[in-house]
Amino acid sequence: MLPSAGDYPVYQKGFILGLQKDYASKIREMDRLLADFPDSPYADDAMYEKGRACVLLNKNREAVETFETLISRYPNSSLARKAGIQSGLIYFNENQPIKAAEAYKKVIDNYPGSEEARVALEDLKSVYVDMNEVDAYTSYVRALGGKERMEASEEDSLTYLAAERLFMRGDNEAAGNSLTRYLQKFPQGAFSANANFRLGGIAFAKKEYEEAKQLFVRVLDSGDTKFGEESAARKAEIEYLEADYATALTTFRQLLLLAEDPANKEAARLGIMRCALLTNQMQEALSAADNLLKDAKLSPELAAEARYMRAKALIGAGKQTIAAADLKELAKDTRTAQGAEAKYLLAQLYYDTKDDAAAIHILEDYAKNGTPHPYWLARGFILWADIYIRQGDHVQARVYLNSLQSNYKAGDDIEAMIKNRLGKLKK
C-alpha cells in the first residue's frame, strides 16, 4: 500500500468539516494529514485550507505562520501565490501596512505575470494609499518595468484618494499637507476642485476665513457642481461674518440658484433677506421674507425674524400700515428683542397716524406686562410723553419724562431724547 493511499480521505473529511463551518475540526484533520502523510501531494492544499480555517477563527498569527510555511516548502505551488496574498490581507486588516506591503511584493516579485501578482499589485496600491505614500507606490511600479506601468490619471486619483482618507479620519493637519502637495503636483488635476474644497473646510474650521474664502472661490470658478453648493454656502457665511453685506448678498443669490439641499435654500433666502435689509435694498428684503414665510416648516424663531425683517422693510418703504399685521404678531411676545421693538413700533405707527387712543392702549399693555428689553420700553414711555405733549398735557408729559430720567441709567440715546423734550417743555 502506498504511503499516501489514506491521505485523500483525511483531506476530504477536513474539507467537508470546513463546509459545515466546524473550523476547529477542519484544522485537526489537516494537521493529521500533514503529520501522517508529510509527503502527500495534498500537503500544500492542507496547509492552505488550514490557514483559511485559522483566519475564520480569528487565529491570524497561526494563519500567517501556516501560509509562510506553505510558501517556504512549496514555492512552486499555485497555492503559495494565494497564501502570499492571504498573508498580505491579514497584515493589512491588522493595521500592519509595512508587513502587508512586504507580503504583496513577494508575490509580485516571485510570480511575475501571474494572476495573483496582478491581484497583489492592486492590493499593494491600497496599502500605499492607506499609508499616504503614493509616490513610493508609483516608483515601485515604474521599477517593475515590462507591462506594469501607471498612467498619470491613476497617479492623480491615487494621490488625491490618499489625502482624502486622511481627511475622513479627521487628521486635518496631515490631510491639509497632502492636499496641498496634490495641488502642487496636479494643479489642474481631476480632483483639484475636491482638494480646494477640503482645504477650504480645514481653513474654515481653523477660522482662517480669508484663506478659506479664496479656496471656495477656486471651487466655484472651476465650475465643478459637486462642491459648488457648499462652497457658496461657506463663502457667503464668511462674507456675512466679515460684515461685507453687499458681497454676501451676491453670494447668497448664487447659493439660491445652486442649492438643492433644503437647508441651504433656507440659508440663502435668510441671507438675502438680512443682507438686503442691511444694504437698504428693501424690495429684495421684502421678497426674501415673503419667500421664507411661505415655508410651512420654517422654525418659529426664523418665522419671527422674517416677520420682523418684512415689517422693517415695509416701514422703510413707507408702507407702515401694511407692516402693522407683522408688528401685531411679533408684539404678542415681548420677551424677544424683536417682539419688544415691534410693540414700540406698533404704538409709534398709531401715533404717526394720529390714533392716540390706540397708541396709549398699546403702551398701557406694554407697561403692565413689561419686557426684559428695557430700551424699547423706555422708548415707549418717551412716546407716551410725546402723546401728552401733542394733547397739551405738559404736566403729565414731564411726570413721565422725569420718572424715566430718574430710573433709566443705561447710558444710551434715551437720556438725550429725554433732555430734548424736557428742554422744549421749558420754553
mmCIF file of C-alpha atoms in Angstrom, residues 67-421:
data_model
loop_
_atom_site.group_PDB
_atom_site.id
_atom_site.type_symbol
_atom_site.label_atom_id
_atom_site.label_comp_id
_atom_site.label_asym_id
_atom_site.label_seq_id
_atom_site.Cartn_x
_atom_site.Cartn_y
_atom_site.Cartn_z
ATOM 1 C CA PHE A 67 0.827 30.395 4.941
ATOM 2 C CA GLU A 68 4.518 31.231 5.311
ATOM 3 C CA THR A 69 5.348 27.555 5.827
ATOM 4 C CA LEU A 70 3.413 26.742 2.670
ATOM 5 C CA ILE A 71 5.310 29.389 0.694
ATOM 6 C CA SER A 72 8.643 28.163 2.046
ATOM 7 C CA ARG A 73 8.083 24.424 1.445
ATOM 8 C CA TYR A 74 6.104 24.585 -1.776
ATOM 9 C CA PRO A 75 7.183 27.778 -3.578
ATOM 10 C CA ASN A 76 6.144 26.387 -6.962
ATOM 11 C CA SER A 77 2.601 25.557 -5.873
ATOM 12 C CA SER A 78 -0.149 27.798 -7.188
ATOM 13 C CA LEU A 79 -1.395 27.882 -3.587
ATOM 14 C CA ALA A 80 1.844 29.540 -2.471
ATOM 15 C CA ARG A 81 0.871 32.559 -4.540
ATOM 16 C CA LYS A 82 -2.596 32.621 -2.959
ATOM 17 C CA ALA A 83 -1.070 32.184 0.507
ATOM 18 C CA GLY A 84 1.088 35.262 -0.058
ATOM 19 C CA ILE A 85 -2.000 37.323 -0.861
ATOM 20 C CA GLN A 86 -3.783 35.955 2.216
ATOM 21 C CA SER A 87 -0.817 36.927 4.420
ATOM 22 C CA GLY A 88 -0.820 40.446 2.986
ATOM 23 C CA LEU A 89 -4.535 40.783 3.633
ATOM 24 C CA ILE A 90 -4.168 39.640 7.251
ATOM 25 C CA TYR A 91 -1.409 42.167 7.896
ATOM 26 C CA PHE A 92 -3.413 44.935 6.244
ATOM 27 C CA ASN A 93 -6.511 44.186 8.331
ATOM 28 C CA GLU A 94 -4.348 44.173 11.463
ATOM 29 C CA ASN A 95 -3.087 47.662 10.573
ATOM 30 C CA GLN A 96 0.434 46.457 9.803
ATOM 31 C CA PRO A 97 0.817 48.122 6.397
ATOM 32 C CA ILE A 98 4.608 47.665 6.115
ATOM 33 C CA LYS A 99 4.361 43.891 6.591
ATOM 34 C CA ALA A 100 1.368 43.794 4.253
ATOM 35 C CA ALA A 101 3.404 45.573 1.579
ATOM 36 C CA GLU A 102 6.275 43.114 2.031
ATOM 37 C CA ALA A 103 3.925 40.135 1.629
ATOM 38 C CA TYR A 104 2.372 41.526 -1.544
ATOM 39 C CA LYS A 105 5.770 42.432 -3.021
ATOM 40 C CA LYS A 106 6.974 38.843 -2.537
ATOM 41 C CA VAL A 107 4.060 37.606 -4.639
ATOM 42 C CA ILE A 108 4.708 40.250 -7.312
ATOM 43 C CA ASP A 109 8.471 39.674 -7.409
ATOM 44 C CA ASN A 110 8.383 35.852 -7.200
ATOM 45 C CA TYR A 111 5.469 35.196 -9.531
ATOM 46 C CA PRO A 112 5.626 37.902 -12.215
ATOM 47 C CA GLY A 113 2.892 37.781 -14.818
ATOM 48 C CA SER A 114 0.597 35.580 -12.728
ATOM 49 C CA GLU A 115 -2.987 36.472 -11.866
ATOM 50 C CA GLU A 116 -2.002 36.502 -8.206
ATOM 51 C CA ALA A 117 0.762 39.021 -8.951
ATOM 52 C CA ARG A 118 -1.823 41.259 -10.598
ATOM 53 C CA VAL A 119 -4.110 40.971 -7.559
ATOM 54 C CA ALA A 120 -1.184 41.595 -5.200
ATOM 55 C CA LEU A 121 -0.213 44.738 -7.116
ATOM 56 C CA GLU A 122 -3.762 46.026 -6.860
ATOM 57 C CA ASP A 123 -3.850 45.279 -3.129
ATOM 58 C CA LEU A 124 -0.435 46.865 -2.690
ATOM 59 C CA LYS A 125 -1.880 50.024 -4.173
ATOM 60 C CA SER A 126 -4.462 50.143 -1.372
ATOM 61 C CA VAL A 127 -1.734 49.698 1.227
ATOM 62 C CA TYR A 128 0.333 52.600 -0.100
ATOM 63 C CA VAL A 129 -2.743 54.812 -0.436
ATOM 64 C CA ASP A 130 -3.630 53.998 3.165
ATOM 65 C CA MET A 131 -0.091 54.952 4.236
ATOM 66 C CA ASN A 132 -0.291 58.127 2.124
ATOM 67 C CA GLU A 133 2.796 57.026 0.204
ATOM 68 C CA VAL A 134 1.536 57.073 -3.364
ATOM 69 C CA ASP A 135 4.882 58.336 -4.649
ATOM 70 C CA ALA A 136 6.574 55.203 -3.252
ATOM 71 C CA TYR A 137 3.999 53.010 -4.980
ATOM 72 C CA THR A 138 4.485 54.875 -8.249
ATOM 73 C CA SER A 139 8.259 54.405 -8.046
ATOM 74 C CA TYR A 140 7.837 50.704 -7.301
ATOM 75 C CA VAL A 141 5.539 50.144 -10.294
ATOM 76 C CA ARG A 142 7.871 52.010 -12.620
ATOM 77 C CA ALA A 143 10.799 49.923 -11.383
ATOM 78 C CA LEU A 144 8.933 46.725 -12.298
ATOM 79 C CA GLY A 145 9.119 47.642 -15.970
ATOM 80 C CA GLY A 146 7.505 45.351 -18.509
ATOM 81 C CA LYS A 147 3.761 45.619 -18.831
ATOM 82 C CA GLU A 148 3.374 47.192 -15.416
ATOM 83 C CA ARG A 149 3.044 50.940 -15.646
ATOM 84 C CA MET A 150 0.978 53.700 -14.128
ATOM 85 C CA GLU A 151 -0.907 56.279 -16.148
ATOM 86 C CA ALA A 152 -0.771 59.890 -14.984
ATOM 87 C CA SER A 153 -4.529 59.820 -14.416
ATOM 88 C CA GLU A 154 -4.190 56.919 -11.996
ATOM 89 C CA GLU A 155 -1.403 58.634 -10.092
ATOM 90 C CA ASP A 156 -3.605 61.720 -9.917
ATOM 91 C CA SER A 157 -6.549 59.813 -8.454
ATOM 92 C CA LEU A 158 -4.442 57.766 -6.023
ATOM 93 C CA THR A 159 -2.642 60.838 -4.694
ATOM 94 C CA TYR A 160 -5.938 62.548 -4.027
ATOM 95 C CA LEU A 161 -7.518 59.416 -2.544
ATOM 96 C CA ALA A 162 -4.689 59.086 -0.019
ATOM 97 C CA ALA A 163 -5.214 62.689 1.117
ATOM 98 C CA GLU A 164 -8.978 62.248 1.208
ATOM 99 C CA ARG A 165 -8.652 59.267 3.537
ATOM 100 C CA LEU A 166 -6.646 61.349 5.974
ATOM 101 C CA PHE A 167 -9.357 63.998 5.889
ATOM 102 C CA MET A 168 -12.112 61.463 6.516
ATOM 103 C CA ARG A 169 -10.173 60.147 9.510
ATOM 104 C CA GLY A 170 -10.196 63.653 10.988
ATOM 105 C CA ASP A 171 -6.426 64.171 10.673
ATOM 106 C CA ASN A 172 -6.787 67.668 9.273
ATOM 107 C CA GLU A 173 -3.146 68.664 9.606
ATOM 108 C CA ALA A 174 -1.835 65.669 7.645
ATOM 109 C CA ALA A 175 -4.727 65.929 5.201
ATOM 110 C CA GLY A 176 -4.017 69.607 4.611
ATOM 111 C CA ASN A 177 -0.367 68.896 3.834
ATOM 112 C CA SER A 178 -1.255 66.037 1.480
ATOM 113 C CA LEU A 179 -3.965 68.019 -0.299
ATOM 114 C CA THR A 180 -1.557 70.914 -0.790
ATOM 115 C CA ARG A 181 1.053 68.554 -2.262
ATOM 116 C CA TYR A 182 -1.611 67.086 -4.545
ATOM 117 C CA LEU A 183 -2.470 70.528 -5.922
ATOM 118 C CA GLN A 184 1.212 71.360 -6.364
ATOM 119 C CA LYS A 185 1.719 68.175 -8.355
ATOM 120 C CA PHE A 186 -1.605 68.248 -10.211
ATOM 121 C CA PRO A 187 -2.745 71.908 -10.322
ATOM 122 C CA GLN A 188 -5.298 71.025 -13.000
ATOM 123 C CA GLY A 189 -5.900 67.525 -11.694
ATOM 124 C CA ALA A 190 -9.166 65.651 -11.895
ATOM 125 C CA PHE A 191 -9.715 66.259 -8.192
ATOM 126 C CA SER A 192 -8.453 69.830 -7.911
ATOM 127 C CA ALA A 193 -11.928 71.137 -7.040
ATOM 128 C CA ASN A 194 -12.305 68.431 -4.405
ATOM 129 C CA ALA A 195 -8.908 69.290 -2.937
ATOM 130 C CA ASN A 196 -9.643 73.022 -2.828
ATOM 131 C CA PHE A 197 -12.977 72.342 -1.159
ATOM 132 C CA ARG A 198 -11.425 70.109 1.513
ATOM 133 C CA LEU A 199 -8.673 72.659 2.150
ATOM 134 C CA GLY A 200 -11.319 75.359 2.385
ATOM 135 C CA GLY A 201 -13.160 73.314 5.000
ATOM 136 C CA ILE A 202 -9.962 72.854 7.013
ATOM 137 C CA ALA A 203 -9.177 76.582 6.876
ATOM 138 C CA PHE A 204 -12.780 77.435 7.817
ATOM 139 C CA ALA A 205 -12.616 75.141 10.863
ATOM 140 C CA LYS A 206 -9.421 76.942 11.946
ATOM 141 C CA LYS A 207 -11.190 80.313 11.440
ATOM 142 C CA GLU A 208 -8.696 81.254 8.753
ATOM 143 C CA TYR A 209 -11.525 82.870 6.860
ATOM 144 C CA GLU A 210 -9.603 84.769 4.193
ATOM 145 C CA GLU A 211 -7.750 81.622 3.146
ATOM 146 C CA ALA A 212 -10.965 79.597 3.229
ATOM 147 C CA LYS A 213 -12.788 82.167 1.116
ATOM 148 C CA GLN A 214 -10.116 82.106 -1.594
ATOM 149 C CA LEU A 215 -10.251 78.309 -1.731
ATOM 150 C CA PHE A 216 -14.039 78.266 -2.020
ATOM 151 C CA VAL A 217 -13.801 80.846 -4.819
ATOM 152 C CA ARG A 218 -11.488 78.456 -6.714
ATOM 153 C CA VAL A 219 -14.080 75.705 -6.393
ATOM 154 C CA LEU A 220 -16.835 77.976 -7.694
ATOM 155 C CA ASP A 221 -14.646 79.261 -10.531
ATOM 156 C CA SER A 222 -13.855 75.673 -11.583
ATOM 157 C CA GLY A 223 -17.491 75.084 -12.498
ATOM 158 C CA ASP A 224 -17.449 71.800 -10.572
ATOM 159 C CA THR A 225 -21.030 71.157 -9.446
ATOM 160 C CA LYS A 226 -20.267 68.563 -6.760
ATOM 161 C CA PHE A 227 -18.979 71.076 -4.222
ATOM 162 C CA GLY A 228 -20.346 74.296 -5.702
ATOM 163 C CA GLU A 229 -23.365 74.499 -3.412
ATOM 164 C CA GLU A 230 -21.424 74.011 -0.175
ATOM 165 C CA SER A 231 -18.633 76.334 -1.358
ATOM 166 C CA ALA A 232 -21.139 79.108 -1.999
ATOM 167 C CA ALA A 233 -22.731 78.484 1.413
ATOM 168 C CA ARG A 234 -19.416 78.748 3.267
ATOM 169 C CA LYS A 235 -18.225 81.749 1.227
ATOM 170 C CA ALA A 236 -21.467 83.616 1.922
ATOM 171 C CA GLU A 237 -21.206 82.783 5.614
ATOM 172 C CA ILE A 238 -17.673 84.175 5.785
ATOM 173 C CA GLU A 239 -18.649 87.383 3.972
ATOM 174 C CA TYR A 240 -21.578 87.846 6.333
ATOM 175 C CA LEU A 241 -19.350 87.277 9.380
ATOM 176 C CA GLU A 242 -16.956 89.895 7.992
ATOM 177 C CA ALA A 243 -19.877 92.356 7.610
ATOM 178 C CA ASP A 244 -19.272 92.508 3.842
ATOM 179 C CA TYR A 245 -23.013 92.507 3.294
ATOM 180 C CA ALA A 246 -23.041 93.677 -0.321
ATOM 181 C CA THR A 247 -20.724 90.872 -1.437
ATOM 182 C CA ALA A 248 -22.513 88.371 0.802
ATOM 183 C CA LEU A 249 -25.805 89.330 -0.830
ATOM 184 C CA THR A 250 -24.389 88.421 -4.250
ATOM 185 C CA THR A 251 -23.089 85.095 -2.937
ATOM 186 C CA PHE A 252 -26.378 84.251 -1.213
ATOM 187 C CA ARG A 253 -28.130 84.881 -4.546
ATOM 188 C CA GLN A 254 -25.676 82.458 -6.166
ATOM 189 C CA LEU A 255 -26.343 79.915 -3.431
ATOM 190 C CA LEU A 256 -30.095 80.141 -4.011
ATOM 191 C CA LEU A 257 -29.529 79.218 -7.667
ATOM 192 C CA LEU A 258 -27.202 76.323 -6.812
ATOM 193 C CA ALA A 259 -28.969 74.940 -3.747
ATOM 194 C CA GLU A 260 -30.614 71.528 -3.823
ATOM 195 C CA ASP A 261 -30.397 70.947 -0.077
ATOM 196 C CA PRO A 262 -33.497 72.485 1.606
ATOM 197 C CA ALA A 263 -31.316 73.734 4.468
ATOM 198 C CA ASN A 264 -29.097 75.651 2.035
ATOM 199 C CA LYS A 265 -32.133 77.066 0.228
ATOM 200 C CA GLU A 266 -33.430 78.349 3.546
ATOM 201 C CA ALA A 267 -29.994 79.738 4.449
ATOM 202 C CA ALA A 268 -29.805 81.510 1.077
ATOM 203 C CA ARG A 269 -33.211 83.175 1.499
ATOM 204 C CA LEU A 270 -32.377 84.132 5.078
ATOM 205 C CA GLY A 271 -29.030 85.575 3.998
ATOM 206 C CA ILE A 272 -30.611 87.521 1.135
ATOM 207 C CA MET A 273 -33.217 88.948 3.497
ATOM 208 C CA ARG A 274 -30.662 90.040 6.091
ATOM 209 C CA CYS A 275 -28.118 91.435 3.654
ATOM 210 C CA ALA A 276 -30.700 93.222 1.517
ATOM 211 C CA LEU A 277 -32.082 94.952 4.591
ATOM 212 C CA LEU A 278 -28.584 95.887 5.794
ATOM 213 C CA THR A 279 -27.732 97.342 2.366
ATOM 214 C CA ASN A 280 -31.046 99.210 2.186
ATOM 215 C CA GLN A 281 -32.443 97.105 -0.659
ATOM 216 C CA MET A 282 -35.906 96.979 0.832
ATOM 217 C CA GLN A 283 -37.790 95.372 -2.029
ATOM 218 C CA GLU A 284 -35.414 92.411 -2.177
ATOM 219 C CA ALA A 285 -35.521 92.052 1.610
ATOM 220 C CA LEU A 286 -39.295 92.084 1.458
ATOM 221 C CA SER A 287 -39.402 89.459 -1.296
ATOM 222 C CA ALA A 288 -36.966 87.189 0.575
ATOM 223 C CA ALA A 289 -39.012 87.473 3.772
ATOM 224 C CA ASP A 290 -42.196 86.597 1.842
ATOM 225 C CA ASN A 291 -40.495 83.512 0.377
ATOM 226 C CA LEU A 292 -39.280 82.374 3.785
ATOM 227 C CA LEU A 293 -42.723 82.734 5.344
ATOM 228 C CA LYS A 294 -44.236 80.554 2.617
ATOM 229 C CA ASP A 295 -42.358 77.595 4.104
ATOM 230 C CA ALA A 296 -44.711 75.753 6.456
ATOM 231 C CA LYS A 297 -41.723 74.038 8.097
ATOM 232 C CA LEU A 298 -39.947 77.283 8.991
ATOM 233 C CA SER A 299 -38.940 77.331 12.663
ATOM 234 C CA PRO A 300 -40.796 79.773 14.968
ATOM 235 C CA GLU A 301 -37.541 81.694 15.547
ATOM 236 C CA LEU A 302 -36.877 82.199 11.839
ATOM 237 C CA ALA A 303 -40.534 82.975 11.179
ATOM 238 C CA ALA A 304 -40.345 85.729 13.798
ATOM 239 C CA GLU A 305 -37.162 87.091 12.238
ATOM 240 C CA ALA A 306 -38.718 87.054 8.773
ATOM 241 C CA ARG A 307 -41.792 88.910 10.048
ATOM 242 C CA TYR A 308 -39.541 91.420 11.765
ATOM 243 C CA MET A 309 -37.452 91.964 8.651
ATOM 244 C CA ARG A 310 -40.561 92.250 6.492
ATOM 245 C CA ALA A 311 -42.066 94.824 8.854
ATOM 246 C CA LYS A 312 -38.831 96.835 8.867
ATOM 247 C CA ALA A 313 -38.625 96.661 5.080
ATOM 248 C CA LEU A 314 -42.235 97.816 4.732
ATOM 249 C CA ILE A 315 -41.641 100.674 7.159
ATOM 250 C CA GLY A 316 -38.508 101.616 5.231
ATOM 251 C CA ALA A 317 -40.559 101.656 2.057
ATOM 252 C CA GLY A 318 -43.143 103.928 3.667
ATOM 253 C CA LYS A 319 -45.755 101.179 3.999
ATOM 254 C CA GLN A 320 -46.307 101.362 7.748
ATOM 255 C CA THR A 321 -49.957 100.399 7.574
ATOM 256 C CA ILE A 322 -49.161 97.122 5.805
ATOM 257 C CA ALA A 323 -46.381 96.476 8.327
ATOM 258 C CA ALA A 324 -48.900 96.612 11.181
ATOM 259 C CA ALA A 325 -50.001 92.989 10.684
ATOM 260 C CA ASP A 326 -46.487 91.669 11.243
ATOM 261 C CA LEU A 327 -45.896 94.073 14.136
ATOM 262 C CA LYS A 328 -49.058 92.880 15.880
ATOM 263 C CA GLU A 329 -47.982 89.251 15.523
ATOM 264 C CA LEU A 330 -44.482 89.951 16.848
ATOM 265 C CA ALA A 331 -45.731 92.162 19.672
ATOM 266 C CA LYS A 332 -47.544 89.202 21.214
ATOM 267 C CA ASP A 333 -44.237 88.116 22.753
ATOM 268 C CA THR A 334 -42.214 90.987 24.199
ATOM 269 C CA ARG A 335 -39.762 88.548 25.768
ATOM 270 C CA THR A 336 -37.837 88.623 22.485
ATOM 271 C CA ALA A 337 -35.884 91.651 21.261
ATOM 272 C CA GLN A 338 -37.903 91.626 18.052
ATOM 273 C CA GLY A 339 -41.195 91.475 19.940
ATOM 274 C CA ALA A 340 -40.135 94.279 22.299
ATOM 275 C CA GLU A 341 -39.223 96.549 19.383
ATOM 276 C CA ALA A 342 -42.352 95.581 17.479
ATOM 277 C CA LYS A 343 -44.537 96.600 20.434
ATOM 278 C CA TYR A 344 -42.956 100.022 20.421
ATOM 279 C CA LEU A 345 -43.103 100.353 16.622
ATOM 280 C CA LEU A 346 -46.790 99.448 16.633
ATOM 281 C CA ALA A 347 -47.513 102.213 19.151
ATOM 282 C CA GLN A 348 -45.358 104.601 17.073
ATOM 283 C CA LEU A 349 -47.343 103.648 13.967
ATOM 284 C CA TYR A 350 -50.621 104.562 15.689
ATOM 285 C CA TYR A 351 -49.051 107.797 16.932
ATOM 286 C CA ASP A 352 -47.895 108.685 13.417
ATOM 287 C CA THR A 353 -51.434 108.122 12.093
ATOM 288 C CA LYS A 354 -52.773 110.317 14.973
ATOM 289 C CA ASP A 355 -54.621 107.428 16.598
ATOM 290 C CA ASP A 356 -53.548 108.372 20.126
ATOM 291 C CA ALA A 357 -56.100 106.137 21.819
ATOM 292 C CA ALA A 358 -54.786 103.041 20.062
ATOM 293 C CA ALA A 359 -51.195 104.060 20.823
ATOM 294 C CA ILE A 360 -51.962 104.571 24.527
ATOM 295 C CA HIS A 361 -53.758 101.215 24.670
ATOM 296 C CA ILE A 362 -50.614 99.516 23.323
ATOM 297 C CA LEU A 363 -48.359 101.411 25.744
ATOM 298 C CA GLU A 364 -50.555 100.646 28.759
ATOM 299 C CA ASP A 365 -50.375 96.962 27.939
ATOM 300 C CA TYR A 366 -46.611 97.277 27.450
ATOM 301 C CA ALA A 367 -46.152 98.942 30.850
ATOM 302 C CA LYS A 368 -48.350 96.349 32.539
ATOM 303 C CA ASN A 369 -46.683 93.215 31.086
ATOM 304 C CA GLY A 370 -43.135 94.553 30.762
ATOM 305 C CA THR A 371 -40.208 93.168 28.814
ATOM 306 C CA PRO A 372 -36.618 92.036 29.526
ATOM 307 C CA HIS A 373 -35.519 94.617 26.912
ATOM 308 C CA PRO A 374 -35.743 97.953 28.808
ATOM 309 C CA TYR A 375 -34.575 100.109 25.904
ATOM 310 C CA TRP A 376 -37.774 99.602 23.936
ATOM 311 C CA LEU A 377 -39.968 100.040 26.990
ATOM 312 C CA ALA A 378 -38.140 103.318 27.633
ATOM 313 C CA ARG A 379 -38.825 104.376 24.043
ATOM 314 C CA GLY A 380 -42.455 103.542 24.737
ATOM 315 C CA PHE A 381 -42.558 105.890 27.742
ATOM 316 C CA ILE A 382 -40.966 108.676 25.662
ATOM 317 C CA LEU A 383 -43.623 108.102 23.010
ATOM 318 C CA TRP A 384 -46.252 108.278 25.749
ATOM 319 C CA ALA A 385 -44.845 111.652 26.760
ATOM 320 C CA ASP A 386 -44.992 112.754 23.115
ATOM 321 C CA ILE A 387 -48.685 111.885 23.057
ATOM 322 C CA TYR A 388 -49.313 114.019 26.132
ATOM 323 C CA ILE A 389 -47.283 116.873 24.615
ATOM 324 C CA ARG A 390 -49.362 116.717 21.450
ATOM 325 C CA GLN A 391 -52.528 116.723 23.557
ATOM 326 C CA GLY A 392 -51.283 119.758 25.512
ATOM 327 C CA ASP A 393 -50.895 117.920 28.825
ATOM 328 C CA HIS A 394 -47.363 119.089 29.565
ATOM 329 C CA VAL A 395 -47.579 118.297 33.240
ATOM 330 C CA GLN A 396 -48.256 114.635 32.620
ATOM 331 C CA ALA A 397 -45.549 114.576 29.952
ATOM 332 C CA ARG A 398 -42.999 115.937 32.473
ATOM 333 C CA VAL A 399 -44.047 113.299 35.013
ATOM 334 C CA TYR A 400 -43.282 110.518 32.558
ATOM 335 C CA LEU A 401 -40.029 112.071 31.390
ATOM 336 C CA ASN A 402 -38.713 112.895 34.880
ATOM 337 C CA SER A 403 -39.607 109.432 36.160
ATOM 338 C CA LEU A 404 -37.822 107.838 33.235
ATOM 339 C CA GLN A 405 -34.793 110.093 33.718
ATOM 340 C CA SER A 406 -34.543 109.048 37.372
ATOM 341 C CA ASN A 407 -34.902 105.324 36.781
ATOM 342 C CA TYR A 408 -33.266 104.604 33.404
ATOM 343 C CA LYS A 409 -29.455 104.535 33.627
ATOM 344 C CA ALA A 410 -28.334 102.571 30.543
ATOM 345 C CA GLY A 411 -26.141 105.326 29.141
ATOM 346 C CA ASP A 412 -27.563 105.179 25.609
ATOM 347 C CA ASP A 413 -29.501 107.687 23.490
ATOM 348 C CA ILE A 414 -32.547 107.623 25.788
ATOM 349 C CA GLU A 415 -31.039 110.349 28.010
ATOM 350 C CA ALA A 416 -30.644 112.698 25.036
ATOM 351 C CA MET A 417 -34.244 112.102 23.987
ATOM 352 C CA ILE A 418 -35.471 112.933 27.493
ATOM 353 C CA LYS A 419 -33.383 116.120 27.714
ATOM 354 C CA ASN A 420 -34.529 117.236 24.277
ATOM 355 C CA ARG A 421 -38.193 117.002 25.270
#
